[in-house]
Amino acid sequence: MIKSRGRTTYKTSGFVLGAIDYGDSDRIVTFYTDRYGKLKGIAKGARRSTRRFANALELFSLSTVMLSRSRGSGLALIENCDVVNHYSGIRNDLEKLLGASYMIELIDHMTLEGKKSLVLFNHVKAFLDLVDANMYSDDLIHFFELRLLRYSGYDPVLDRCIVCNTPVDGIEKPCFSVIDGGIRCGRCRDNGRPQIPVSVGTLKALLMSKEIDIDKINRLSLSRQSLKESEAVLCSIIEHTIGKQVKSLKILRQIQGIVENKSGV
Ligand SMILES: [Zn+2]
């Protein structure tokens, strides 16, 4: 961090979470950074000169960003932005592109400006690297969601019944209760609350995905039934947490539906 003539200049690494046009030629860009968490900055003239920022301001690009801020001013000025990884492997494939866009949209919804988390930054980087390296799958999206919930403080209770504490191994007819944020066994089921039936096998697979090293995560795969159950459980927690449907997930599912219909799956 450098201070000169009332302005503070600082450097950080960040993923682009989104950008909107501002005025005639500027862009306001939101980053998720390693040193400051989520932050916004204004890129002056970004729409007039494509060369100045090249592709460093595109969605989910990882860049080294130089920002400056004058005392008392809210929005930082983006002085310079050098792309570190443009993730071309993701951009060349529609399904990967939509999957990565969904991950980024989730990060934007589930983080607050100025709240730093290096664990979360590394989480985004690890998963974007996996998608870029051709390891994209629906399983991977669910593993991403679950770890994100954990790092954001919304970790669901999947290892026991939240009422009687019966561990997952001995649980019968488990259901996920969105309001409780965890599993209830058949005996503790409350029919007055919305609940999603989920098998012990799915719970165990999800629990394992939270603990396994990220470089081994691709050794895990969910059965067709577990995929369906994971999607129902995780989608319900996320929508309950952020209070709305995630736009890019809806588009991803629509595109997958079109592809599956065409190929007769
Ligand atoms: Zn119980």
Coordinates of C-alpha atoms and ligand atoms in Angstrom, one line a residue:
M1 CA 0.0 0.0 0.0
I2 CA 1.5 3.4 -1.0
K3 CA 0.2 6.8 0.1
S4 CA 0.8 9.9 -1.9
R5 CA -0.9 13.3 -2.3
G6 CA -4.0 12.2 -0.4
R7 CA -4.4 9.0 -2.5
T8 CA -3.7 5.5 -1.3
T9 CA -2.6 3.0 -4.0
Y10 CA -2.8 -0.7 -3.4
K11 CA -2.3 -3.9 -5.4
T12 CA -4.3 -7.2 -5.2
S13 CA -5.3 -10.3 -7.1
G14 CA -8.9 -10.6 -8.0
F15 CA -11.5 -12.5 -10.0
V16 CA -14.0 -10.4 -12.0
L17 CA -17.5 -11.0 -10.5
G18 CA -19.3 -8.6 -12.8
A19 CA -19.2 -5.3 -14.5
I20 CA -21.7 -2.6 -15.5
D21 CA -21.4 0.4 -17.8
Y22 CA -21.1 3.8 -16.2
G23 CA -21.4 7.1 -18.0
D24 CA -20.3 7.3 -21.6
S25 CA -17.1 5.3 -21.4
D26 CA -16.5 3.9 -18.0
R27 CA -17.1 0.5 -16.4
I28 CA -17.8 -0.3 -12.7
V29 CA -16.2 -3.7 -12.0
T30 CA -16.7 -5.9 -9.0
F31 CA -13.8 -8.2 -8.0
Y32 CA -13.3 -10.9 -5.4
T33 CA -9.8 -10.3 -4.2
D34 CA -7.3 -12.2 -2.0
R35 CA -6.4 -9.3 0.2
Y36 CA -9.6 -7.3 0.6
G37 CA -12.5 -9.7 -0.3
K38 CA -15.2 -8.3 -2.6
L39 CA -14.6 -4.7 -3.8
K40 CA -15.8 -2.4 -6.6
G41 CA -13.7 -0.1 -8.7
I42 CA -14.2 2.2 -11.7
A43 CA -12.3 1.6 -14.9
K44 CA -12.1 5.0 -16.6
G45 CA -12.4 4.9 -20.3
A46 CA -12.6 1.1 -20.3
R47 CA -15.2 1.1 -23.1
R48 CA -13.3 3.6 -25.3
S49 CA -10.0 1.8 -25.2
T50 CA -10.2 -2.0 -25.4
R51 CA -6.3 -2.1 -25.4
R52 CA -5.9 -0.5 -21.9
F53 CA -7.5 -3.3 -19.9
A54 CA -7.5 -6.0 -22.7
N55 CA -9.5 -8.9 -21.4
A56 CA -8.6 -8.3 -17.7
L57 CA -12.1 -7.1 -17.0
E58 CA -14.1 -10.0 -18.4
L59 CA -16.2 -12.2 -16.2
F60 CA -14.1 -14.5 -13.9
S61 CA -10.8 -13.4 -15.4
L62 CA -8.1 -13.5 -12.7
S63 CA -6.0 -10.3 -12.7
T64 CA -3.5 -8.3 -10.8
V65 CA -5.3 -5.1 -10.0
M66 CA -3.8 -1.7 -9.0
L67 CA -6.3 0.5 -7.4
S68 CA -6.2 4.0 -5.8
R69 CA -8.6 5.7 -3.5
S70 CA -8.7 9.3 -2.2
R71 CA -9.5 9.9 1.4
G72 CA -13.3 9.8 2.0
S73 CA -14.1 8.5 -1.5
G74 CA -16.2 5.3 -1.7
L75 CA -15.3 3.9 -5.1
A76 CA -11.7 3.0 -5.9
L77 CA -10.2 3.9 -9.2
I78 CA -8.7 1.0 -11.2
E79 CA -5.3 2.3 -12.3
N80 CA -4.1 -0.8 -13.9
C81 CA -5.3 -4.4 -14.5
D82 CA -3.1 -7.2 -15.8
V83 CA -4.7 -10.5 -16.7
V84 CA -3.1 -13.5 -14.9
N85 CA -5.5 -16.2 -16.2
H86 CA -8.2 -15.5 -18.8
Y87 CA -9.4 -19.2 -18.6
S88 CA -9.6 -19.7 -22.3
G89 CA -10.4 -23.4 -21.7
I90 CA -13.6 -22.4 -20.0
R91 CA -14.6 -19.7 -22.6
N92 CA -14.4 -22.1 -25.5
D93 CA -17.1 -24.4 -24.2
L94 CA -20.7 -23.2 -23.5
E95 CA -21.5 -25.6 -20.7
K96 CA -18.2 -24.8 -18.8
L97 CA -18.8 -21.1 -19.4
L98 CA -22.2 -21.3 -17.9
G99 CA -21.0 -23.5 -15.0
A100 CA -18.1 -21.0 -14.2
S101 CA -20.6 -18.1 -14.5
Y102 CA -22.8 -19.8 -12.0
M103 CA -19.9 -20.2 -9.6
I104 CA -19.0 -16.6 -9.9
E105 CA -22.6 -15.4 -9.5
L106 CA -22.9 -17.5 -6.3
I107 CA -19.7 -15.9 -4.9
D108 CA -21.2 -12.4 -5.6
H109 CA -24.5 -13.3 -3.9
M110 CA -22.9 -14.9 -0.9
T111 CA -20.2 -12.4 0.0
L112 CA -20.2 -8.9 1.5
E113 CA -18.0 -6.1 0.3
G114 CA -14.8 -5.7 2.4
K115 CA -15.1 -9.0 4.2
K116 CA -11.9 -10.8 3.4
S117 CA -11.5 -14.6 3.2
L118 CA -8.4 -16.1 1.6
V119 CA -9.9 -19.6 2.0
L120 CA -12.8 -18.5 -0.2
F121 CA -10.5 -16.8 -2.8
N122 CA -8.4 -20.1 -3.0
H123 CA -11.7 -22.1 -3.3
V124 CA -12.8 -20.1 -6.3
K125 CA -9.3 -20.4 -7.9
A126 CA -9.1 -24.1 -7.3
F127 CA -12.5 -24.8 -8.9
L128 CA -12.0 -22.5 -11.9
D129 CA -8.6 -24.2 -12.5
L130 CA -10.4 -27.6 -12.5
V131 CA -13.1 -26.5 -14.9
D132 CA -10.4 -24.9 -17.1
A133 CA -8.4 -28.2 -17.0
N134 CA -11.5 -30.0 -18.5
M135 CA -12.8 -31.5 -15.3
Y136 CA -16.2 -29.9 -15.5
S137 CA -19.2 -32.0 -14.3
D138 CA -22.4 -31.5 -12.4
D139 CA -20.8 -33.3 -9.5
L140 CA -18.1 -30.7 -9.4
I141 CA -20.7 -27.9 -9.3
H142 CA -22.3 -29.5 -6.2
F143 CA -18.9 -30.0 -4.5
F144 CA -18.3 -26.3 -5.1
E145 CA -21.7 -25.3 -3.7
L146 CA -21.2 -27.3 -0.5
R147 CA -17.7 -26.0 0.2
L148 CA -18.9 -22.5 -0.5
L149 CA -21.7 -22.9 2.0
R150 CA -19.2 -24.1 4.5
Y151 CA -16.8 -21.1 4.0
S152 CA -19.6 -18.6 4.0
G153 CA -21.0 -19.8 7.4
Y154 CA -24.0 -21.7 6.1
D155 CA -22.7 -25.3 6.4
P156 CA -25.7 -27.6 6.5
V157 CA -25.8 -30.4 9.1
L158 CA -25.5 -33.6 7.0
D159 CA -23.7 -36.0 9.4
R160 CA -26.5 -36.5 12.0
C161 CA -30.2 -35.9 12.8
I162 CA -30.4 -32.3 14.1
V163 CA -33.0 -33.3 16.7
C164 CA -31.9 -36.7 18.2
N165 CA -28.2 -36.6 17.0
T166 CA -28.4 -40.1 15.5
P167 CA -25.3 -40.3 13.2
V168 CA -25.7 -40.7 9.5
D169 CA -24.7 -44.4 9.6
G170 CA -27.6 -45.4 11.8
I171 CA -30.2 -43.0 10.4
E172 CA -33.5 -44.2 8.9
K173 CA -35.5 -42.4 6.2
P174 CA -33.5 -39.1 6.4
C175 CA -35.0 -35.9 5.1
F176 CA -33.4 -32.5 4.6
S177 CA -35.2 -29.7 6.3
V178 CA -34.4 -26.3 4.7
I179 CA -35.7 -24.3 7.6
D180 CA -33.6 -26.2 10.1
G181 CA -30.5 -26.3 7.8
G182 CA -30.0 -30.0 8.4
I183 CA -31.1 -33.6 8.4
R184 CA -34.0 -35.0 10.4
C185 CA -34.4 -38.8 10.8
G186 CA -37.7 -40.6 10.2
R187 CA -38.7 -40.5 13.9
C188 CA -38.0 -36.7 14.2
R189 CA -39.6 -35.7 10.9
D190 CA -41.9 -32.7 11.2
N191 CA -44.5 -32.9 8.5
G192 CA -45.3 -29.2 9.0
R193 CA -42.0 -28.2 7.5
P194 CA -40.8 -28.5 3.9
Q195 CA -38.5 -31.4 3.6
I196 CA -36.5 -33.2 0.9
P197 CA -36.0 -37.0 1.1
V198 CA -32.3 -37.9 0.7
S199 CA -30.5 -41.2 0.9
V200 CA -27.7 -42.1 3.4
G201 CA -25.5 -42.8 0.3
T202 CA -25.9 -39.2 -0.9
L203 CA -25.2 -37.8 2.5
K204 CA -22.0 -39.8 2.8
A205 CA -20.8 -38.8 -0.6
L206 CA -21.5 -35.1 0.1
L207 CA -19.7 -35.3 3.5
M208 CA -16.7 -36.9 1.9
S209 CA -16.6 -34.2 -0.8
K210 CA -16.2 -31.6 2.0
E211 CA -13.1 -33.3 3.5
I212 CA -11.2 -34.6 0.5
D213 CA -8.2 -32.7 -0.8
I214 CA -9.1 -30.5 -3.8
D215 CA -6.6 -32.2 -6.1
K216 CA -8.4 -35.6 -5.4
I217 CA -11.9 -34.3 -5.7
N218 CA -12.3 -35.6 -9.2
R219 CA -12.0 -39.2 -7.9
L220 CA -15.4 -38.7 -6.4
S221 CA -18.5 -39.1 -8.5
L222 CA -22.2 -39.1 -7.6
S223 CA -24.7 -41.7 -8.8
R224 CA -27.6 -40.5 -10.9
Q225 CA -29.9 -40.6 -7.8
S226 CA -27.3 -38.8 -5.6
L227 CA -26.9 -36.1 -8.3
K228 CA -30.7 -35.5 -8.3
E229 CA -30.8 -35.4 -4.5
S230 CA -27.8 -33.2 -4.1
E231 CA -29.2 -30.8 -6.6
A232 CA -32.5 -30.6 -4.7
V233 CA -30.9 -30.2 -1.3
L234 CA -28.2 -27.7 -2.3
C235 CA -30.4 -25.6 -4.5
S236 CA -33.0 -25.3 -1.7
I237 CA -30.3 -24.1 0.8
I238 CA -28.8 -21.6 -1.6
E239 CA -32.2 -20.2 -2.6
H240 CA -33.2 -20.0 1.1
T241 CA -29.9 -18.3 1.9
I242 CA -29.8 -15.7 -0.8
G243 CA -33.6 -15.3 -1.0
K244 CA -33.9 -15.9 -4.8
Q245 CA -33.2 -18.2 -7.7
V246 CA -29.7 -17.9 -9.2
K247 CA -30.1 -16.7 -12.8
S248 CA -27.1 -18.4 -14.4
L249 CA -28.1 -21.8 -12.9
K250 CA -31.5 -21.5 -14.6
I251 CA -29.8 -20.8 -18.0
L252 CA -27.3 -23.7 -17.5
R253 CA -30.1 -26.2 -16.8
Q254 CA -32.1 -24.9 -19.9
I255 CA -29.1 -25.4 -22.1
Q256 CA -28.4 -28.9 -20.7
G257 CA -32.0 -29.7 -21.3
I258 CA -31.8 -28.7 -25.0
V259 CA -28.5 -30.7 -25.4
E260 CA -30.0 -33.8 -23.7
N261 CA -33.2 -33.7 -25.8
K262 CA -31.1 -33.4 -29.0
S263 CA -28.9 -36.3 -28.1
G264 CA -31.9 -38.4 -26.9
V265 CA -30.5 -38.8 -23.3
Ligands
ZN1 ZN -33.8 -37.9 14.9

